[in-house]
Short mmCIF file of C-alpha atoms and ligand atoms in Angstrom, two decimals:
data_model
loop_
_atom_site.label_atom_id
_atom_site.label_comp_id
_atom_site.label_asym_id
_atom_site.label_seq_id
_atom_site.Cartn_x
_atom_site.Cartn_y
_atom_site.Cartn_z
CA UNK A 246 98.83 89.35 110.73
CA UNK A 247 98.42 86.46 108.16
CA UNK A 248 96.15 87.36 105.32
CA UNK A 249 92.84 85.54 104.97
CA UNK A 250 92.92 82.39 102.79
CA UNK A 251 91.28 83.43 99.50
CA UNK A 252 90.20 81.56 97.50
CA UNK A 253 89.52 79.06 100.38
CA UNK A 254 91.09 75.65 100.36
CA UNK A 255 89.29 72.92 98.45
CA UNK A 256 88.97 69.44 99.93
CA UNK A 257 91.99 68.22 97.89
CA UNK A 258 94.27 70.60 99.68
CA UNK A 259 95.58 70.04 103.29
CA UNK A 260 96.85 73.48 104.28
CA UNK A 261 98.49 76.66 103.07
CA UNK A 262 102.19 76.13 103.21
CA UNK A 263 103.24 79.67 102.13
CA UNK A 264 100.72 82.45 102.21
CA UNK A 265 100.43 85.15 99.54
CA UNK A 266 102.06 87.91 101.60
CA UNK A 267 105.08 85.84 102.49
CA UNK A 268 105.56 84.85 98.78
CA UNK A 269 105.36 88.57 97.70
CA UNK A 270 107.85 89.66 100.36
CA UNK A 271 110.31 86.96 99.31
CA UNK A 272 109.85 87.84 95.62
CA UNK A 273 110.72 91.46 96.55
CA UNK A 274 113.91 90.35 98.29
CA UNK A 275 114.88 88.15 95.39
CA UNK A 276 114.35 90.95 92.88
CA UNK A 277 116.41 93.27 95.02
CA UNK A 278 119.38 90.86 95.27
CA UNK A 279 119.25 89.95 91.55
CA UNK A 280 119.12 93.66 90.65
CA UNK A 281 122.18 94.32 92.75
CA UNK A 282 124.08 91.30 91.41
CA UNK A 283 123.45 92.36 87.72
CA UNK A 284 124.13 96.09 88.26
CA UNK A 285 126.96 96.04 85.81
CA UNK A 286 125.32 93.90 83.14
CA UNK A 287 123.96 95.64 79.96
CA UNK A 288 121.12 93.29 79.45
CA UNK A 289 119.79 90.12 81.10
CA UNK A 290 117.81 87.37 79.31
CA UNK A 291 115.37 85.83 81.76
CA UNK A 292 114.10 82.42 80.59
CA UNK A 293 111.04 81.05 82.31
CA UNK A 294 110.52 77.33 82.34
CA UNK A 295 106.91 76.70 81.34
CA UNK A 296 104.31 76.32 82.59
CA UNK A 297 105.15 76.34 86.33
CA UNK A 298 107.22 79.38 86.52
CA UNK A 299 104.81 81.83 84.75
CA UNK A 300 103.41 83.55 87.81
CA UNK A 301 106.63 83.68 89.76
CA UNK A 302 108.44 85.05 86.60
CA UNK A 303 105.88 87.73 85.96
CA UNK A 304 106.04 88.98 89.58
CA UNK A 305 109.82 88.76 89.75
CA UNK A 306 110.49 90.40 86.34
CA UNK A 307 108.30 93.36 86.99
CA UNK A 308 110.43 94.14 90.14
CA UNK A 309 113.84 93.91 88.40
CA UNK A 310 115.56 97.20 88.33
CA UNK A 311 117.84 96.24 85.35
CA UNK A 312 117.23 96.03 81.65
CA UNK A 313 116.05 92.50 80.64
CA UNK A 314 114.31 90.54 77.90
CA UNK A 315 111.87 87.74 78.48
CA UNK A 316 111.90 84.35 76.85
CA UNK A 317 110.41 80.92 77.58
CA UNK A 318 111.25 77.24 77.27
CA UNK A 319 109.01 74.28 77.76
CA UNK A 320 110.32 70.96 79.05
CA UNK A 321 108.58 67.83 80.20
CA UNK A 322 109.76 64.92 82.28
CA UNK A 323 106.81 63.80 84.26
CA UNK A 324 104.10 62.89 81.77
CA UNK A 325 101.08 62.52 83.91
CA UNK A 326 102.77 60.89 86.86
CA UNK A 327 104.13 62.74 89.87
CA UNK A 328 107.46 61.03 89.81
CA UNK A 329 110.33 62.31 87.56
CA UNK A 330 111.55 59.85 85.13
CA UNK A 331 114.85 61.64 84.49
CA UNK A 332 113.79 61.59 80.88
CA UNK A 333 113.62 65.32 80.09
CA UNK A 334 112.24 66.34 76.74
CA UNK A 335 112.27 69.80 75.13
CA UNK A 336 108.86 70.74 73.84
CA UNK A 337 109.57 74.33 72.90
CA UNK A 338 113.04 76.05 72.73
CA UNK A 339 113.79 79.73 73.44
CA UNK A 340 113.61 82.14 70.47
CA UNK A 341 116.65 84.23 71.57
CA UNK A 342 120.17 83.40 70.66
CA UNK A 343 121.85 82.90 74.02
CA UNK A 344 125.49 83.08 72.84
CA UNK A 345 127.34 85.81 74.65
CA UNK A 346 124.29 86.82 76.65
CA UNK A 347 123.70 86.92 80.39
CA UNK A 348 121.07 84.29 81.07
CA UNK A 349 118.96 83.77 84.15
CA UNK A 350 116.75 80.57 84.27
CA UNK A 351 113.57 80.93 86.26
CA UNK A 352 112.11 77.70 87.64
CA UNK A 353 109.11 76.89 89.84
CA UNK A 354 110.54 74.14 91.86
CA UNK A 355 113.67 71.97 92.14
CA UNK A 356 112.75 68.38 92.95
CA UNK A 357 114.89 65.47 91.60
CA UNK A 358 117.02 67.99 89.78
CA UNK A 359 116.84 66.28 86.45
CA UNK A 360 115.06 69.22 84.71
CA UNK A 361 117.46 71.88 85.82
CA UNK A 362 120.51 69.73 85.23
CA UNK A 363 119.29 69.09 81.68
CA UNK A 364 118.64 72.84 81.09
CA UNK A 365 121.98 74.00 82.50
CA UNK A 366 123.85 71.51 80.36
CA UNK A 367 121.85 72.46 77.31
CA UNK A 368 122.31 76.23 77.82
CA UNK A 369 125.95 75.95 78.70
CA UNK A 370 126.55 74.42 75.25
CA UNK A 371 125.24 77.69 73.66
CA UNK A 372 128.04 79.61 75.28
CA UNK A 373 126.20 82.30 77.18
CA UNK A 374 128.27 85.15 78.90
CA UNK A 375 126.94 83.96 82.19
CA UNK A 376 124.26 81.45 83.37
CA UNK A 377 122.47 81.54 86.69
CA UNK A 378 119.38 79.91 88.18
CA UNK A 379 116.55 80.92 90.43
CA UNK A 380 113.78 78.72 91.80
CA UNK A 381 110.83 79.68 93.95
CA UNK A 382 110.90 76.37 95.78
CA UNK A 383 113.27 73.60 96.66
CA UNK A 384 112.56 70.08 98.03
CA UNK A 385 116.09 69.06 99.07
CA UNK A 386 114.96 65.72 100.37
CA UNK A 387 113.96 64.60 96.89
CA UNK A 388 117.26 65.41 95.12
CA UNK A 389 118.70 62.68 92.78
CA UNK A 390 121.19 64.74 90.79
CA UNK A 391 123.24 67.50 92.37
CA UNK A 392 122.24 71.00 91.10
CA UNK A 393 123.28 74.25 92.65
CA UNK A 394 120.75 77.11 92.61
CA UNK A 395 122.06 80.72 92.55
CA UNK A 396 118.85 82.11 94.06
CA UNK A 397 116.04 80.34 96.00
CA UNK A 398 112.74 81.55 97.43
CA UNK A 399 111.84 78.86 99.96
CA UNK A 400 112.93 75.32 101.02
CA UNK A 401 109.93 73.06 101.53
CA UNK A 402 109.35 69.52 102.78
CA UNK A 403 108.70 66.53 100.56
CA UNK A 404 105.06 67.13 99.90
CA UNK A 405 103.22 67.84 96.58
CA UNK A 406 102.48 71.60 96.37
CA UNK A 407 100.16 73.61 94.16
CA UNK A 408 99.48 77.22 93.46
CA UNK A 409 101.42 80.33 92.42
CA UNK A 410 102.05 78.56 89.02
CA UNK A 411 102.36 75.04 90.18
CA UNK A 412 99.73 72.48 89.30
CA UNK A 413 98.30 69.04 90.03
CA UNK A 414 96.94 67.64 86.75
CA UNK A 415 96.80 71.23 85.41
CA UNK A 416 94.64 72.44 88.28
CA UNK A 417 95.35 75.08 90.97
CA UNK A 418 97.93 77.08 89.07
CA UNK A 419 96.42 80.52 89.71
CA UNK A 420 96.01 80.21 93.53
CA UNK A 421 97.90 83.20 95.09
CA UNK A 422 99.36 80.95 97.80
CA UNK A 423 101.29 77.64 97.89
CA UNK A 424 99.16 74.89 99.29
CA UNK A 425 99.96 71.21 100.19
CA UNK A 426 97.94 68.63 98.36
CA UNK A 427 96.35 65.66 99.98
CA UNK A 428 98.55 62.61 99.19
CA UNK A 429 97.03 60.80 96.18
CA UNK A 430 96.48 57.20 96.95
CA UNK A 431 97.73 54.99 94.00
P1 IMP B 531 112.68 67.71 88.72
O1 IMP B 531 113.15 67.52 87.35
O2 IMP B 531 112.40 66.43 89.40
O3 IMP B 531 113.57 68.60 89.57
O4 IMP B 531 111.25 68.31 88.62
C1 IMP B 531 110.98 69.63 88.44
C2 IMP B 531 109.64 69.87 87.91
O5 IMP B 531 108.60 68.98 88.40
C3 IMP B 531 109.17 71.28 88.38
O6 IMP B 531 109.54 72.21 87.41
C4 IMP B 531 107.68 71.03 88.40
O7 IMP B 531 107.06 71.27 87.10
C5 IMP B 531 107.46 69.61 88.77
N1 IMP B 531 107.20 69.45 90.19
C6 IMP B 531 108.03 68.88 91.12
N2 IMP B 531 107.46 68.95 92.36
C7 IMP B 531 106.27 69.53 92.26
C8 IMP B 531 105.17 69.90 93.16
O8 IMP B 531 105.25 69.63 94.37
N3 IMP B 531 104.08 70.45 92.61
C9 IMP B 531 103.97 70.76 91.30
N4 IMP B 531 104.97 70.50 90.43
C10 IMP B 531 106.09 69.85 90.85
MG1 MG B 532 108.56 73.14 86.07
#
């Protein structure tokens, strides 16, 4: 039985695309798979890409059955527009030294691919022992640069989504579900 929609949708939101229970079940599965895959690793460094991944990361990290440390990075490519410029900027770097470490990047959503491509290239240059990526959401129809994810929550259509960490103009990040936004008329 689907859980009730709470908080209720505001008029900016069209529908719930992924309800809270479905998200939680998928996060369980991802945590189990990642735990199995890193069984023989001493310590994993998980790096959340701010701000969008903060809720996904906190739910996922608390279900990992392997030793891990937590770090964050902040990037920007969009400014205030919805469309990626491909012009990725680092606003805040990780504090950990990644050389020789097993690193897992945690992203909210893969869209054009520019952000993750930049991050993978940047992290590879620091010579980690291994580097993998997990994203909660993927919009494959929007891809401009080819990026391979190691783990994915859900594939979604080309619509703007909010909730569970994702925003529109900094709103809606703490909704427990993923909702589709009404298209913004330019
Ligand atoms: P990319 O560089 O185009 O792959 O963009 C990735 C980033 O754009 C994500 O980490 C999000 O911050 C943001 N983004 C892309 N699509 C959405 C969306 O539908 N809702 C909210 N943020 C999004
Ligand atoms: Mg992001």
